[in-house]
Amino acid sequence: MARIAYSDPAKHNERTRELLGKNRNANIFRMMAHSPAYLEQYCRLGGAIRHKGELDPVVRELAITRTGILCEAPYEVVAHKRIGKNVGVTDEQNEALENWQSATCFDEVQRAALAFTDEIVMLRRPLDATFNSIASKLTPAALVELQLAVGFYIMTSKFLETFDIDMQPVTEVV
């Protein structure tokens, strides 16, 4: 159960209700709507990360899901495994993300991105060898997008866990 009550969409202005509706009134957004200005900017950046840029969507979703795993945020993991499937992440890849290092279902770019993700989450910064490996496989733009995606979803995972956001049935949210 959430640590504070979710905001009531009926009590928000039209813009906030629109954002909540576009996001299927998912619990994370209902909680974030306590601060409508932050909700709007969060949605803008989240939309850019997920729908703009050149980073391969499979690489992005593998990194986001792995971030959720490392941050121990089940809401994030469930949501992005589902989103990942919609962009081409295989069931085998989703299942292997817990122990990706020993899995054979990831290509060279995906493995480098997952190593980069692990070190962003777990270390002060990625080691030079890890950074150089992924930097040699992505354009500078895609590399920036990968780092910002991981950073954004660290924040999102911590938000979910701080407020103990409740999971919702798959049929209710994307």
mmCIF file with all atom_site columns, C-alpha atoms in Angstrom:
data_model
loop_
_atom_site.group_PDB
_atom_site.id
_atom_site.type_symbol
_atom_site.label_atom_id
_atom_site.label_alt_id
_atom_site.label_comp_id
_atom_site.label_asym_id
_atom_site.label_entity_id
_atom_site.label_seq_id
_atom_site.pdbx_PDB_ins_code
_atom_site.Cartn_x
_atom_site.Cartn_y
_atom_site.Cartn_z
_atom_site.occupancy
_atom_site.B_iso_or_equiv
_atom_site.pdbx_formal_charge
_atom_site.auth_seq_id
_atom_site.auth_comp_id
_atom_site.auth_asym_id
_atom_site.auth_atom_id
_atom_site.pdbx_PDB_model_num
ATOM 1   C CA . MET A 1 1   ? 0.000   0.000   0.000   1.00 0.00 ? 1   MET A CA 1
ATOM 2   C CA . ALA A 1 2   ? 1.310   3.417   -0.942  1.00 0.00 ? 2   ALA A CA 1
ATOM 3   C CA . ARG A 1 3   ? 2.863   5.475   1.840   1.00 0.00 ? 3   ARG A CA 1
ATOM 4   C CA . ILE A 1 4   ? 0.618   8.462   1.053   1.00 0.00 ? 4   ILE A CA 1
ATOM 5   C CA . ALA A 1 5   ? -2.712  8.602   -0.764  1.00 0.00 ? 5   ALA A CA 1
ATOM 6   C CA . TYR A 1 6   ? -2.726  8.841   -4.537  1.00 0.00 ? 6   TYR A CA 1
ATOM 7   C CA . SER A 1 7   ? -3.943  12.142  -5.898  1.00 0.00 ? 7   SER A CA 1
ATOM 8   C CA . ASP A 1 8   ? -7.540  12.304  -7.081  1.00 0.00 ? 8   ASP A CA 1
ATOM 9   C CA . PRO A 1 9   ? -7.660  13.028  -10.841 1.00 0.00 ? 9   PRO A CA 1
ATOM 10  C CA . ALA A 1 10  ? -11.020 14.751  -10.414 1.00 0.00 ? 10  ALA A CA 1
ATOM 11  C CA . LYS A 1 11  ? -9.386  17.426  -8.255  1.00 0.00 ? 11  LYS A CA 1
ATOM 12  C CA . HIS A 1 12  ? -6.772  18.410  -10.858 1.00 0.00 ? 12  HIS A CA 1
ATOM 13  C CA . ASN A 1 13  ? -6.835  20.981  -13.627 1.00 0.00 ? 13  ASN A CA 1
ATOM 14  C CA . GLU A 1 14  ? -7.537  19.979  -17.222 1.00 0.00 ? 14  GLU A CA 1
ATOM 15  C CA . ARG A 1 15  ? -3.857  19.637  -18.208 1.00 0.00 ? 15  ARG A CA 1
ATOM 16  C CA . THR A 1 16  ? -3.041  17.317  -15.303 1.00 0.00 ? 16  THR A CA 1
ATOM 17  C CA . ARG A 1 17  ? -6.144  15.210  -15.992 1.00 0.00 ? 17  ARG A CA 1
ATOM 18  C CA . GLU A 1 18  ? -5.059  15.021  -19.645 1.00 0.00 ? 18  GLU A CA 1
ATOM 19  C CA . LEU A 1 19  ? -1.581  13.768  -18.650 1.00 0.00 ? 19  LEU A CA 1
ATOM 20  C CA . LEU A 1 20  ? -3.089  11.234  -16.267 1.00 0.00 ? 20  LEU A CA 1
ATOM 21  C CA . GLY A 1 21  ? -5.504  10.036  -18.946 1.00 0.00 ? 21  GLY A CA 1
ATOM 22  C CA . LYS A 1 22  ? -2.715  9.654   -21.525 1.00 0.00 ? 22  LYS A CA 1
ATOM 23  C CA . ASN A 1 23  ? -0.918  7.531   -18.957 1.00 0.00 ? 23  ASN A CA 1
ATOM 24  C CA . ARG A 1 24  ? -4.007  5.461   -18.137 1.00 0.00 ? 24  ARG A CA 1
ATOM 25  C CA . ASN A 1 25  ? -4.168  6.878   -14.614 1.00 0.00 ? 25  ASN A CA 1
ATOM 26  C CA . ALA A 1 26  ? -1.326  4.567   -13.617 1.00 0.00 ? 26  ALA A CA 1
ATOM 27  C CA . ASN A 1 27  ? -0.466  4.733   -9.939  1.00 0.00 ? 27  ASN A CA 1
ATOM 28  C CA . ILE A 1 28  ? 2.994   6.207   -10.519 1.00 0.00 ? 28  ILE A CA 1
ATOM 29  C CA . PHE A 1 29  ? 1.459   9.178   -12.350 1.00 0.00 ? 29  PHE A CA 1
ATOM 30  C CA . ARG A 1 30  ? -1.359  9.574   -9.832  1.00 0.00 ? 30  ARG A CA 1
ATOM 31  C CA . MET A 1 31  ? 1.267   9.822   -7.099  1.00 0.00 ? 31  MET A CA 1
ATOM 32  C CA . MET A 1 32  ? 3.411   12.217  -9.103  1.00 0.00 ? 32  MET A CA 1
ATOM 33  C CA . ALA A 1 33  ? 0.348   14.374  -9.818  1.00 0.00 ? 33  ALA A CA 1
ATOM 34  C CA . HIS A 1 34  ? 0.592   15.732  -6.272  1.00 0.00 ? 34  HIS A CA 1
ATOM 35  C CA . SER A 1 35  ? 3.073   18.046  -8.009  1.00 0.00 ? 35  SER A CA 1
ATOM 36  C CA . PRO A 1 36  ? 1.441   18.814  -11.383 1.00 0.00 ? 36  PRO A CA 1
ATOM 37  C CA . ALA A 1 37  ? 4.353   20.905  -12.688 1.00 0.00 ? 37  ALA A CA 1
ATOM 38  C CA . TYR A 1 38  ? 6.828   18.111  -11.965 1.00 0.00 ? 38  TYR A CA 1
ATOM 39  C CA . LEU A 1 39  ? 4.474   15.524  -13.463 1.00 0.00 ? 39  LEU A CA 1
ATOM 40  C CA . GLU A 1 40  ? 4.334   17.496  -16.696 1.00 0.00 ? 40  GLU A CA 1
ATOM 41  C CA . GLN A 1 41  ? 8.118   17.807  -16.972 1.00 0.00 ? 41  GLN A CA 1
ATOM 42  C CA . TYR A 1 42  ? 8.630   14.171  -15.975 1.00 0.00 ? 42  TYR A CA 1
ATOM 43  C CA . CYS A 1 43  ? 6.291   13.125  -18.784 1.00 0.00 ? 43  CYS A CA 1
ATOM 44  C CA . ARG A 1 44  ? 8.105   15.359  -21.275 1.00 0.00 ? 44  ARG A CA 1
ATOM 45  C CA . LEU A 1 45  ? 11.503  13.871  -20.507 1.00 0.00 ? 45  LEU A CA 1
ATOM 46  C CA . GLY A 1 46  ? 10.127  10.317  -20.255 1.00 0.00 ? 46  GLY A CA 1
ATOM 47  C CA . GLY A 1 47  ? 8.443   10.760  -23.634 1.00 0.00 ? 47  GLY A CA 1
ATOM 48  C CA . ALA A 1 48  ? 11.680  11.985  -25.204 1.00 0.00 ? 48  ALA A CA 1
ATOM 49  C CA . ILE A 1 49  ? 13.600  9.034   -23.767 1.00 0.00 ? 49  ILE A CA 1
ATOM 50  C CA . ARG A 1 50  ? 11.073  6.492   -25.004 1.00 0.00 ? 50  ARG A CA 1
ATOM 51  C CA . HIS A 1 51  ? 9.985   8.010   -28.326 1.00 0.00 ? 51  HIS A CA 1
ATOM 52  C CA . LYS A 1 52  ? 12.676  10.295  -29.682 1.00 0.00 ? 52  LYS A CA 1
ATOM 53  C CA . GLY A 1 53  ? 16.344  9.897   -30.366 1.00 0.00 ? 53  GLY A CA 1
ATOM 54  C CA . GLU A 1 54  ? 18.284  7.235   -32.171 1.00 0.00 ? 54  GLU A CA 1
ATOM 55  C CA . LEU A 1 55  ? 19.053  4.652   -29.482 1.00 0.00 ? 55  LEU A CA 1
ATOM 56  C CA . ASP A 1 56  ? 17.785  1.230   -30.519 1.00 0.00 ? 56  ASP A CA 1
ATOM 57  C CA . PRO A 1 57  ? 14.529  0.641   -28.585 1.00 0.00 ? 57  PRO A CA 1
ATOM 58  C CA . VAL A 1 58  ? 15.503  -2.936  -27.683 1.00 0.00 ? 58  VAL A CA 1
ATOM 59  C CA . VAL A 1 59  ? 18.791  -1.736  -26.172 1.00 0.00 ? 59  VAL A CA 1
ATOM 60  C CA . ARG A 1 60  ? 16.907  1.038   -24.360 1.00 0.00 ? 60  ARG A CA 1
ATOM 61  C CA . GLU A 1 61  ? 14.319  -1.308  -22.863 1.00 0.00 ? 61  GLU A CA 1
ATOM 62  C CA . LEU A 1 62  ? 16.908  -3.891  -21.848 1.00 0.00 ? 62  LEU A CA 1
ATOM 63  C CA . ALA A 1 63  ? 18.822  -1.151  -20.029 1.00 0.00 ? 63  ALA A CA 1
ATOM 64  C CA . ILE A 1 64  ? 15.688  0.291   -18.407 1.00 0.00 ? 64  ILE A CA 1
ATOM 65  C CA . THR A 1 65  ? 14.502  -3.119  -17.224 1.00 0.00 ? 65  THR A CA 1
ATOM 66  C CA . ARG A 1 66  ? 17.965  -3.983  -15.918 1.00 0.00 ? 66  ARG A CA 1
ATOM 67  C CA . THR A 1 67  ? 17.980  -0.657  -14.046 1.00 0.00 ? 67  THR A CA 1
ATOM 68  C CA . GLY A 1 68  ? 14.686  -1.597  -12.391 1.00 0.00 ? 68  GLY A CA 1
ATOM 69  C CA . ILE A 1 69  ? 16.111  -4.988  -11.410 1.00 0.00 ? 69  ILE A CA 1
ATOM 70  C CA . LEU A 1 70  ? 19.229  -3.441  -9.871  1.00 0.00 ? 70  LEU A CA 1
ATOM 71  C CA . CYS A 1 71  ? 17.175  -0.782  -8.067  1.00 0.00 ? 71  CYS A CA 1
ATOM 72  C CA . GLU A 1 72  ? 14.828  -3.498  -6.776  1.00 0.00 ? 72  GLU A CA 1
ATOM 73  C CA . ALA A 1 73  ? 11.760  -1.802  -8.244  1.00 0.00 ? 73  ALA A CA 1
ATOM 74  C CA . PRO A 1 74  ? 9.321   -4.563  -9.325  1.00 0.00 ? 74  PRO A CA 1
ATOM 75  C CA . TYR A 1 75  ? 6.773   -2.066  -10.704 1.00 0.00 ? 75  TYR A CA 1
ATOM 76  C CA . GLU A 1 76  ? 9.427   -0.791  -13.116 1.00 0.00 ? 76  GLU A CA 1
ATOM 77  C CA . VAL A 1 77  ? 10.584  -4.275  -14.080 1.00 0.00 ? 77  VAL A CA 1
ATOM 78  C CA . VAL A 1 78  ? 7.077   -5.548  -14.840 1.00 0.00 ? 78  VAL A CA 1
ATOM 79  C CA . ALA A 1 79  ? 6.160   -2.410  -16.803 1.00 0.00 ? 79  ALA A CA 1
ATOM 80  C CA . HIS A 1 80  ? 9.304   -2.364  -18.917 1.00 0.00 ? 80  HIS A CA 1
ATOM 81  C CA . LYS A 1 81  ? 9.384   -6.074  -19.618 1.00 0.00 ? 81  LYS A CA 1
ATOM 82  C CA . ARG A 1 82  ? 5.941   -5.535  -21.142 1.00 0.00 ? 82  ARG A CA 1
ATOM 83  C CA . ILE A 1 83  ? 7.051   -2.395  -23.010 1.00 0.00 ? 83  ILE A CA 1
ATOM 84  C CA . GLY A 1 84  ? 10.198  -4.190  -24.156 1.00 0.00 ? 84  GLY A CA 1
ATOM 85  C CA . LYS A 1 85  ? 8.178   -7.012  -25.690 1.00 0.00 ? 85  LYS A CA 1
ATOM 86  C CA . ASN A 1 86  ? 6.311   -4.387  -27.728 1.00 0.00 ? 86  ASN A CA 1
ATOM 87  C CA . VAL A 1 87  ? 9.576   -3.128  -29.270 1.00 0.00 ? 87  VAL A CA 1
ATOM 88  C CA . GLY A 1 88  ? 11.232  -6.495  -29.914 1.00 0.00 ? 88  GLY A CA 1
ATOM 89  C CA . VAL A 1 89  ? 12.766  -7.723  -26.653 1.00 0.00 ? 89  VAL A CA 1
ATOM 90  C CA . THR A 1 90  ? 12.317  -11.489 -26.652 1.00 0.00 ? 90  THR A CA 1
ATOM 91  C CA . ASP A 1 91  ? 10.854  -13.509 -23.791 1.00 0.00 ? 91  ASP A CA 1
ATOM 92  C CA . GLU A 1 92  ? 14.234  -15.236 -23.496 1.00 0.00 ? 92  GLU A CA 1
ATOM 93  C CA . GLN A 1 93  ? 15.987  -11.869 -23.097 1.00 0.00 ? 93  GLN A CA 1
ATOM 94  C CA . ASN A 1 94  ? 13.474  -10.648 -20.513 1.00 0.00 ? 94  ASN A CA 1
ATOM 95  C CA . GLU A 1 95  ? 13.949  -13.847 -18.527 1.00 0.00 ? 95  GLU A CA 1
ATOM 96  C CA . ALA A 1 96  ? 17.739  -13.643 -18.754 1.00 0.00 ? 96  ALA A CA 1
ATOM 97  C CA . LEU A 1 97  ? 18.104  -10.057 -17.496 1.00 0.00 ? 97  LEU A CA 1
ATOM 98  C CA . GLU A 1 98  ? 18.648  -11.098 -13.862 1.00 0.00 ? 98  GLU A CA 1
ATOM 99  C CA . ASN A 1 99  ? 21.840  -12.939 -14.858 1.00 0.00 ? 99  ASN A CA 1
ATOM 100 C CA . TRP A 1 100 ? 22.548  -11.507 -18.282 1.00 0.00 ? 100 TRP A CA 1
ATOM 101 C CA . GLN A 1 101 ? 26.312  -12.086 -18.046 1.00 0.00 ? 101 GLN A CA 1
ATOM 102 C CA . SER A 1 102 ? 25.910  -15.868 -18.485 1.00 0.00 ? 102 SER A CA 1
ATOM 103 C CA . ALA A 1 103 ? 23.113  -15.656 -21.084 1.00 0.00 ? 103 ALA A CA 1
ATOM 104 C CA . THR A 1 104 ? 23.715  -16.223 -24.788 1.00 0.00 ? 104 THR A CA 1
ATOM 105 C CA . CYS A 1 105 ? 20.646  -14.372 -26.073 1.00 0.00 ? 105 CYS A CA 1
ATOM 106 C CA . PHE A 1 106 ? 22.214  -10.889 -26.127 1.00 0.00 ? 106 PHE A CA 1
ATOM 107 C CA . ASP A 1 107 ? 24.288  -9.523  -28.978 1.00 0.00 ? 107 ASP A CA 1
ATOM 108 C CA . GLU A 1 108 ? 27.544  -7.608  -28.564 1.00 0.00 ? 108 GLU A CA 1
ATOM 109 C CA . VAL A 1 109 ? 25.889  -4.160  -28.386 1.00 0.00 ? 109 VAL A CA 1
ATOM 110 C CA . GLN A 1 110 ? 23.264  -5.339  -25.906 1.00 0.00 ? 110 GLN A CA 1
ATOM 111 C CA . ARG A 1 111 ? 25.929  -6.930  -23.690 1.00 0.00 ? 111 ARG A CA 1
ATOM 112 C CA . ALA A 1 112 ? 28.004  -3.734  -23.731 1.00 0.00 ? 112 ALA A CA 1
ATOM 113 C CA . ALA A 1 113 ? 24.897  -1.666  -22.907 1.00 0.00 ? 113 ALA A CA 1
ATOM 114 C CA . LEU A 1 114 ? 23.984  -3.980  -20.028 1.00 0.00 ? 114 LEU A CA 1
ATOM 115 C CA . ALA A 1 115 ? 27.512  -3.791  -18.591 1.00 0.00 ? 115 ALA A CA 1
ATOM 116 C CA . PHE A 1 116 ? 27.353  0.007   -18.912 1.00 0.00 ? 116 PHE A CA 1
ATOM 117 C CA . THR A 1 117 ? 23.951  -0.003  -17.172 1.00 0.00 ? 117 THR A CA 1
ATOM 118 C CA . ASP A 1 118 ? 25.214  -2.168  -14.318 1.00 0.00 ? 118 ASP A CA 1
ATOM 119 C CA . GLU A 1 119 ? 28.131  0.150   -13.670 1.00 0.00 ? 119 GLU A CA 1
ATOM 120 C CA . ILE A 1 120 ? 26.045  3.340   -13.889 1.00 0.00 ? 120 ILE A CA 1
ATOM 121 C CA . VAL A 1 121 ? 23.696  1.940   -11.256 1.00 0.00 ? 121 VAL A CA 1
ATOM 122 C CA . MET A 1 122 ? 26.254  0.272   -8.997  1.00 0.00 ? 122 MET A CA 1
ATOM 123 C CA . LEU A 1 123 ? 29.376  2.439   -9.279  1.00 0.00 ? 123 LEU A CA 1
ATOM 124 C CA . ARG A 1 124 ? 30.158  6.130   -9.091  1.00 0.00 ? 124 ARG A CA 1
ATOM 125 C CA . ARG A 1 125 ? 30.733  6.010   -12.843 1.00 0.00 ? 125 ARG A CA 1
ATOM 126 C CA . PRO A 1 126 ? 31.371  3.307   -15.453 1.00 0.00 ? 126 PRO A CA 1
ATOM 127 C CA . LEU A 1 127 ? 34.898  1.966   -15.678 1.00 0.00 ? 127 LEU A CA 1
ATOM 128 C CA . ASP A 1 128 ? 36.927  3.193   -18.647 1.00 0.00 ? 128 ASP A CA 1
ATOM 129 C CA . ALA A 1 129 ? 36.926  -0.231  -20.328 1.00 0.00 ? 129 ALA A CA 1
ATOM 130 C CA . THR A 1 130 ? 33.143  -0.497  -20.042 1.00 0.00 ? 130 THR A CA 1
ATOM 131 C CA . PHE A 1 131 ? 32.622  3.066   -21.251 1.00 0.00 ? 131 PHE A CA 1
ATOM 132 C CA . ASN A 1 132 ? 35.003  2.585   -24.170 1.00 0.00 ? 132 ASN A CA 1
ATOM 133 C CA . SER A 1 133 ? 33.310  -0.658  -25.154 1.00 0.00 ? 133 SER A CA 1
ATOM 134 C CA . ILE A 1 134 ? 29.841  0.855   -25.471 1.00 0.00 ? 134 ILE A CA 1
ATOM 135 C CA . ALA A 1 135 ? 31.198  4.123   -26.906 1.00 0.00 ? 135 ALA A CA 1
ATOM 136 C CA . SER A 1 136 ? 32.790  2.158   -29.736 1.00 0.00 ? 136 SER A CA 1
ATOM 137 C CA . LYS A 1 137 ? 29.409  0.621   -30.615 1.00 0.00 ? 137 LYS A CA 1
ATOM 138 C CA . LEU A 1 138 ? 27.081  3.627   -30.408 1.00 0.00 ? 138 LEU A CA 1
ATOM 139 C CA . THR A 1 139 ? 27.037  7.104   -31.862 1.00 0.00 ? 139 THR A CA 1
ATOM 140 C CA . PRO A 1 140 ? 27.627  9.906   -29.357 1.00 0.00 ? 140 PRO A CA 1
ATOM 141 C CA . ALA A 1 141 ? 23.906  10.717  -29.481 1.00 0.00 ? 141 ALA A CA 1
ATOM 142 C CA . ALA A 1 142 ? 22.853  7.137   -28.747 1.00 0.00 ? 142 ALA A CA 1
ATOM 143 C CA . LEU A 1 143 ? 25.429  6.929   -25.940 1.00 0.00 ? 143 LEU A CA 1
ATOM 144 C CA . VAL A 1 144 ? 24.029  10.082  -24.329 1.00 0.00 ? 144 VAL A CA 1
ATOM 145 C CA . GLU A 1 145 ? 20.497  8.717   -24.729 1.00 0.00 ? 145 GLU A CA 1
ATOM 146 C CA . LEU A 1 146 ? 21.462  5.421   -23.090 1.00 0.00 ? 146 LEU A CA 1
ATOM 147 C CA . GLN A 1 147 ? 23.050  7.151   -20.109 1.00 0.00 ? 147 GLN A CA 1
ATOM 148 C CA . LEU A 1 148 ? 20.090  9.499   -19.671 1.00 0.00 ? 148 LEU A CA 1
ATOM 149 C CA . ALA A 1 149 ? 17.620  6.599   -19.940 1.00 0.00 ? 149 ALA A CA 1
ATOM 150 C CA . VAL A 1 150 ? 19.419  4.696   -17.191 1.00 0.00 ? 150 VAL A CA 1
ATOM 151 C CA . GLY A 1 151 ? 19.665  7.803   -15.015 1.00 0.00 ? 151 GLY A CA 1
ATOM 152 C CA . PHE A 1 152 ? 15.994  8.672   -15.541 1.00 0.00 ? 152 PHE A CA 1
ATOM 153 C CA . TYR A 1 153 ? 14.906  5.171   -14.595 1.00 0.00 ? 153 TYR A CA 1
ATOM 154 C CA . ILE A 1 154 ? 17.130  5.121   -11.509 1.00 0.00 ? 154 ILE A CA 1
ATOM 155 C CA . MET A 1 155 ? 15.160  8.189   -10.418 1.00 0.00 ? 155 MET A CA 1
ATOM 156 C CA . THR A 1 156 ? 11.876  6.548   -11.409 1.00 0.00 ? 156 THR A CA 1
ATOM 157 C CA . SER A 1 157 ? 12.731  3.342   -9.555  1.00 0.00 ? 157 SER A CA 1
ATOM 158 C CA . LYS A 1 158 ? 13.634  5.288   -6.428  1.00 0.00 ? 158 LYS A CA 1
ATOM 159 C CA . PHE A 1 159 ? 10.372  7.261   -6.691  1.00 0.00 ? 159 PHE A CA 1
ATOM 160 C CA . LEU A 1 160 ? 8.377   4.033   -6.975  1.00 0.00 ? 160 LEU A CA 1
ATOM 161 C CA . GLU A 1 161 ? 10.097  2.502   -3.975  1.00 0.00 ? 161 GLU A CA 1
ATOM 162 C CA . THR A 1 162 ? 10.082  5.671   -1.837  1.00 0.00 ? 162 THR A CA 1
ATOM 163 C CA . PHE A 1 163 ? 6.302   5.960   -2.112  1.00 0.00 ? 163 PHE A CA 1
ATOM 164 C CA . ASP A 1 164 ? 5.702   2.178   -2.235  1.00 0.00 ? 164 ASP A CA 1
ATOM 165 C CA . ILE A 1 165 ? 3.619   2.543   -5.398  1.00 0.00 ? 165 ILE A CA 1
ATOM 166 C CA . ASP A 1 166 ? 1.162   -0.324  -5.793  1.00 0.00 ? 166 ASP A CA 1
ATOM 167 C CA . MET A 1 167 ? 1.334   -2.656  -8.792  1.00 0.00 ? 167 MET A CA 1
ATOM 168 C CA . GLN A 1 168 ? -1.703  -2.648  -11.055 1.00 0.00 ? 168 GLN A CA 1
ATOM 169 C CA . PRO A 1 169 ? -3.171  -5.432  -13.175 1.00 0.00 ? 169 PRO A CA 1
ATOM 170 C CA . VAL A 1 170 ? -1.605  -5.686  -16.639 1.00 0.00 ? 170 VAL A CA 1
ATOM 171 C CA . THR A 1 171 ? -4.975  -4.842  -18.209 1.00 0.00 ? 171 THR A CA 1
ATOM 172 C CA . GLU A 1 172 ? -5.021  -1.448  -16.492 1.00 0.00 ? 172 GLU A CA 1
ATOM 173 C CA . VAL A 1 173 ? -1.694  0.009   -17.636 1.00 0.00 ? 173 VAL A CA 1
ATOM 174 C CA . VAL A 1 174 ? 0.810   -0.189  -20.460 1.00 0.00 ? 174 VAL A CA 1
#
